[in-house]
């Protein structure tokens, strides 16, 4: 069956779950579909087809993704517009046909290799045709084992969020002349006049946007399945990143949020492990960009030069998202990670020596196989002394295909739940104390939301990351000019509400 060409009355909604990396992937899909004549809508109930970009990170994320697919499928029976539901993203890539068999409510389960041809697939599905569900495999095998050879062999590998990566997008130190896509521009997807093409469409009007700098991971943490379905580590070329940063600035973005599975590895496959330090000033120099934020730092790979560059480059915010996971050295070794309470505190000392007002966040896992009370005491001591702004606490659960799945010493689910509750309450108290330490600090708040009825201004200080790191509520004096979304408002912190800050313009 030959699928019909889409027209303006063929609509698609992209429902995104999970992390900011998934948000980038959804916006790339949106750019591709828009260029092929699809109409993008916000509400799945108003779309011919709902594409659910799933998350497969941890057990709760999987459940949330399945719930979203079922919710979208329910729309098909409501007499509304929705006809088909398609699963994409990490859960679809990881389980493929197995997910399709267990979830017949989804009309297709498509992996990353389908993204470039998504328009054709959706046309086929809407026309009543069948698209074969994805067959999962270990994506680490798709690229050469040696990082230096990966850029050469990446042309045929699907890399969501990288655009049309062909392995040859110009010089590694800046934007170069490249193809211009009139089809994308005509469809409302602006492209740069020069430089690598950008395949992306904004799905929201936020004044910040995630910008993917790399995909995949070469680390072998015993609890983590991400490398299996996201693949080996591969850096995006600086020319592509800078071109996309410029494009985002043209869309009104003020803050670039650099995302990857491991930002501290950036450049190792391009022959320069210090390339991120060189990229940062090029991004902050983009007209319209006020802030650049780096995320996903591995403590064992953080270099002094990177810390200096983050602290010394104007426009790079003092924000350090460091993946500690635990603080007990024996348990970290069992996780196939490096570090200790002492080493991590020394690292935090170096961060604060360069950036005294740094915002620092991390995630930790409790209930890992073999975790003892002594391990928990070490973790509690670290968290208490570290003075972190935000800590995410996760309870351990087995992930299919990981090394830890086969470990002895598994803790009972109720024990894991008790430890999760215990440390969640601990970090809530510690993070609230850290917020109180910031009373009196001068901050610059990026306005993200304004409550028109109450006039409440909500945004983020430079040391607050988006979505999960708390916000700053700005109390604008009566009669003073009201700021707009995207404005940068100088203020002083005058109070707290949990981890959220309360500030007044100054």
PDB file of N, CA, C and O in Angstrom, residues 7-13 38-39 41 43-50 76 80-85 107 126:
ATOM      1  N   UNK A   7      -1.317  16.116   4.211  1.00  0.00           N
ATOM      2  CA  UNK A   7      -1.773  17.455   3.878  1.00  0.00           C
ATOM      3  C   UNK A   7      -2.026  18.202   5.171  1.00  0.00           C
ATOM      4  O   UNK A   7      -1.843  17.666   6.257  1.00  0.00           O
ATOM      5  N   UNK A   8      -2.460  19.468   5.046  1.00  0.00           N
ATOM      6  CA  UNK A   8      -2.607  20.296   6.230  1.00  0.00           C
ATOM      7  C   UNK A   8      -3.642  19.746   7.202  1.00  0.00           C
ATOM      8  O   UNK A   8      -3.647  20.101   8.375  1.00  0.00           O
ATOM      9  N   UNK A   9      -4.551  18.886   6.724  1.00  0.00           N
ATOM     10  CA  UNK A   9      -5.548  18.342   7.628  1.00  0.00           C
ATOM     11  C   UNK A   9      -5.080  17.059   8.301  1.00  0.00           C
ATOM     12  O   UNK A   9      -5.836  16.426   9.030  1.00  0.00           O
ATOM     13  N   UNK A  10      -3.826  16.662   8.053  1.00  0.00           N
ATOM     14  CA  UNK A  10      -3.246  15.528   8.766  1.00  0.00           C
ATOM     15  C   UNK A  10      -2.468  16.089   9.947  1.00  0.00           C
ATOM     16  O   UNK A  10      -1.451  16.760   9.778  1.00  0.00           O
ATOM     17  N   UNK A  11      -2.918  15.791  11.135  1.00  0.00           N
ATOM     18  CA  UNK A  11      -2.317  16.415  12.310  1.00  0.00           C
ATOM     19  C   UNK A  11      -1.671  15.370  13.202  1.00  0.00           C
ATOM     20  O   UNK A  11      -2.067  14.206  13.239  1.00  0.00           O
ATOM     21  N   UNK A  12      -0.661  15.828  13.963  1.00  0.00           N
ATOM     22  CA  UNK A  12       0.078  14.957  14.860  1.00  0.00           C
ATOM     23  C   UNK A  12       0.375  15.715  16.147  1.00  0.00           C
ATOM     24  O   UNK A  12       0.654  16.914  16.125  1.00  0.00           O
ATOM     25  N   UNK A  13       0.262  15.000  17.269  1.00  0.00           N
ATOM     26  CA  UNK A  13       0.654  15.547  18.570  1.00  0.00           C
ATOM     27  C   UNK A  13       1.795  14.715  19.115  1.00  0.00           C
ATOM     28  O   UNK A  13       1.778  13.487  19.024  1.00  0.00           O
ATOM     29  N   UNK A  38       2.916  17.872   7.836  1.00  0.00           N
ATOM     30  CA  UNK A  38       2.024  17.586   8.955  1.00  0.00           C
ATOM     31  C   UNK A  38       1.719  18.862   9.727  1.00  0.00           C
ATOM     32  O   UNK A  38       2.547  19.771   9.802  1.00  0.00           O
ATOM     33  N   UNK A  39       0.550  18.901  10.324  1.00  0.00           N
ATOM     34  CA  UNK A  39       0.177  20.005  11.202  1.00  0.00           C
ATOM     35  C   UNK A  39       0.403  19.555  12.638  1.00  0.00           C
ATOM     36  O   UNK A  39      -0.131  18.532  13.069  1.00  0.00           O
ATOM     37  N   UNK A  41      -0.096  19.806  16.603  1.00  0.00           N
ATOM     38  CA  UNK A  41      -1.060  20.301  17.578  1.00  0.00           C
ATOM     39  C   UNK A  41      -0.579  19.922  18.974  1.00  0.00           C
ATOM     40  O   UNK A  41       0.162  18.956  19.153  1.00  0.00           O
ATOM     41  N   UNK A  43      -2.596  19.193  21.707  1.00  0.00           N
ATOM     42  CA  UNK A  43      -3.472  18.265  22.407  1.00  0.00           C
ATOM     43  C   UNK A  43      -3.644  16.985  21.603  1.00  0.00           C
ATOM     44  O   UNK A  43      -4.081  17.020  20.442  1.00  0.00           O
ATOM     45  N   UNK A  44      -3.319  15.846  22.215  1.00  0.00           N
ATOM     46  CA  UNK A  44      -3.462  14.565  21.517  1.00  0.00           C
ATOM     47  C   UNK A  44      -4.893  14.335  21.070  1.00  0.00           C
ATOM     48  O   UNK A  44      -5.129  13.664  20.047  1.00  0.00           O
ATOM     49  N   UNK A  45      -5.869  14.861  21.800  1.00  0.00           N
ATOM     50  CA  UNK A  45      -7.271  14.678  21.434  1.00  0.00           C
ATOM     51  C   UNK A  45      -7.626  15.398  20.135  1.00  0.00           C
ATOM     52  O   UNK A  45      -8.646  15.082  19.507  1.00  0.00           O
ATOM     53  N   UNK A  46      -6.792  16.347  19.723  1.00  0.00           N
ATOM     54  CA  UNK A  46      -7.040  17.116  18.496  1.00  0.00           C
ATOM     55  C   UNK A  46      -6.194  16.629  17.330  1.00  0.00           C
ATOM     56  O   UNK A  46      -6.179  17.264  16.270  1.00  0.00           O
ATOM     57  N   UNK A  47      -5.501  15.510  17.504  1.00  0.00           N
ATOM     58  CA  UNK A  47      -4.578  15.023  16.472  1.00  0.00           C
ATOM     59  C   UNK A  47      -5.098  13.738  15.839  1.00  0.00           C
ATOM     60  O   UNK A  47      -5.744  12.915  16.495  1.00  0.00           O
ATOM     61  N   UNK A  48      -4.793  13.570  14.554  1.00  0.00           N
ATOM     62  CA  UNK A  48      -5.090  12.299  13.891  1.00  0.00           C
ATOM     63  C   UNK A  48      -4.258  11.175  14.493  1.00  0.00           C
ATOM     64  O   UNK A  48      -4.737  10.050  14.644  1.00  0.00           O
ATOM     65  N   UNK A  49      -3.021  11.492  14.821  1.00  0.00           N
ATOM     66  CA  UNK A  49      -2.140  10.481  15.406  1.00  0.00           C
ATOM     67  C   UNK A  49      -1.399  11.095  16.593  1.00  0.00           C
ATOM     68  O   UNK A  49      -0.904  12.222  16.506  1.00  0.00           O
ATOM     69  N   UNK A  50      -1.365  10.357  17.691  1.00  0.00           N
ATOM     70  CA  UNK A  50      -0.602  10.778  18.865  1.00  0.00           C
ATOM     71  C   UNK A  50       0.683   9.961  18.908  1.00  0.00           C
ATOM     72  O   UNK A  50       0.645   8.728  18.931  1.00  0.00           O
ATOM     73  N   UNK A  76      -9.113   7.180  21.158  1.00  0.00           N
ATOM     74  CA  UNK A  76      -9.599   6.616  19.894  1.00  0.00           C
ATOM     75  C   UNK A  76     -11.053   6.170  20.006  1.00  0.00           C
ATOM     76  O   UNK A  76     -11.756   6.081  19.006  1.00  0.00           O
ATOM     77  N   UNK A  80     -13.659  11.210  18.959  1.00  0.00           N
ATOM     78  CA  UNK A  80     -12.919  12.407  18.591  1.00  0.00           C
ATOM     79  C   UNK A  80     -12.080  12.201  17.347  1.00  0.00           C
ATOM     80  O   UNK A  80     -12.294  11.285  16.562  1.00  0.00           O
ATOM     81  N   UNK A  81     -11.072  13.044  17.216  1.00  0.00           N
ATOM     82  CA  UNK A  81     -10.270  13.034  15.996  1.00  0.00           C
ATOM     83  C   UNK A  81      -9.210  11.932  16.011  1.00  0.00           C
ATOM     84  O   UNK A  81      -8.841  11.397  14.959  1.00  0.00           O
ATOM     85  N   UNK A  82      -8.702  11.584  17.188  1.00  0.00           N
ATOM     86  CA  UNK A  82      -7.561  10.680  17.279  1.00  0.00           C
ATOM     87  C   UNK A  82      -7.883   9.310  16.692  1.00  0.00           C
ATOM     88  O   UNK A  82      -8.852   8.661  17.090  1.00  0.00           O
ATOM     89  N   UNK A  83      -7.044   8.882  15.756  1.00  0.00           N
ATOM     90  CA  UNK A  83      -7.242   7.599  15.103  1.00  0.00           C
ATOM     91  C   UNK A  83      -6.176   6.576  15.475  1.00  0.00           C
ATOM     92  O   UNK A  83      -6.462   5.386  15.570  1.00  0.00           O
ATOM     93  N   UNK A  84      -4.940   7.036  15.665  1.00  0.00           N
ATOM     94  CA  UNK A  84      -3.831   6.111  15.878  1.00  0.00           C
ATOM     95  C   UNK A  84      -2.921   6.625  16.994  1.00  0.00           C
ATOM     96  O   UNK A  84      -2.799   7.831  17.204  1.00  0.00           O
ATOM     97  N   UNK A  85      -2.265   5.665  17.658  1.00  0.00           N
ATOM     98  CA  UNK A  85      -1.298   5.973  18.703  1.00  0.00           C
ATOM     99  C   UNK A  85      -0.019   5.212  18.404  1.00  0.00           C
ATOM    100  O   UNK A  85      -0.048   3.997  18.166  1.00  0.00           O
ATOM    101  N   UNK A 107      -0.682   1.355  18.099  1.00  0.00           N
ATOM    102  CA  UNK A 107      -0.796   0.911  16.709  1.00  0.00           C
ATOM    103  C   UNK A 107       0.557   0.627  16.083  1.00  0.00           C
ATOM    104  O   UNK A 107       0.624  -0.021  15.040  1.00  0.00           O
ATOM    105  N   UNK A 126      -1.892   5.598   9.333  1.00  0.00           N
ATOM    106  CA  UNK A 126      -3.185   6.261   9.217  1.00  0.00           C
ATOM    107  C   UNK A 126      -4.005   5.720   8.053  1.00  0.00           C
ATOM    108  O   UNK A 126      -5.239   5.720   8.097  1.00  0.00           O
TER     109      UNK A 126
END
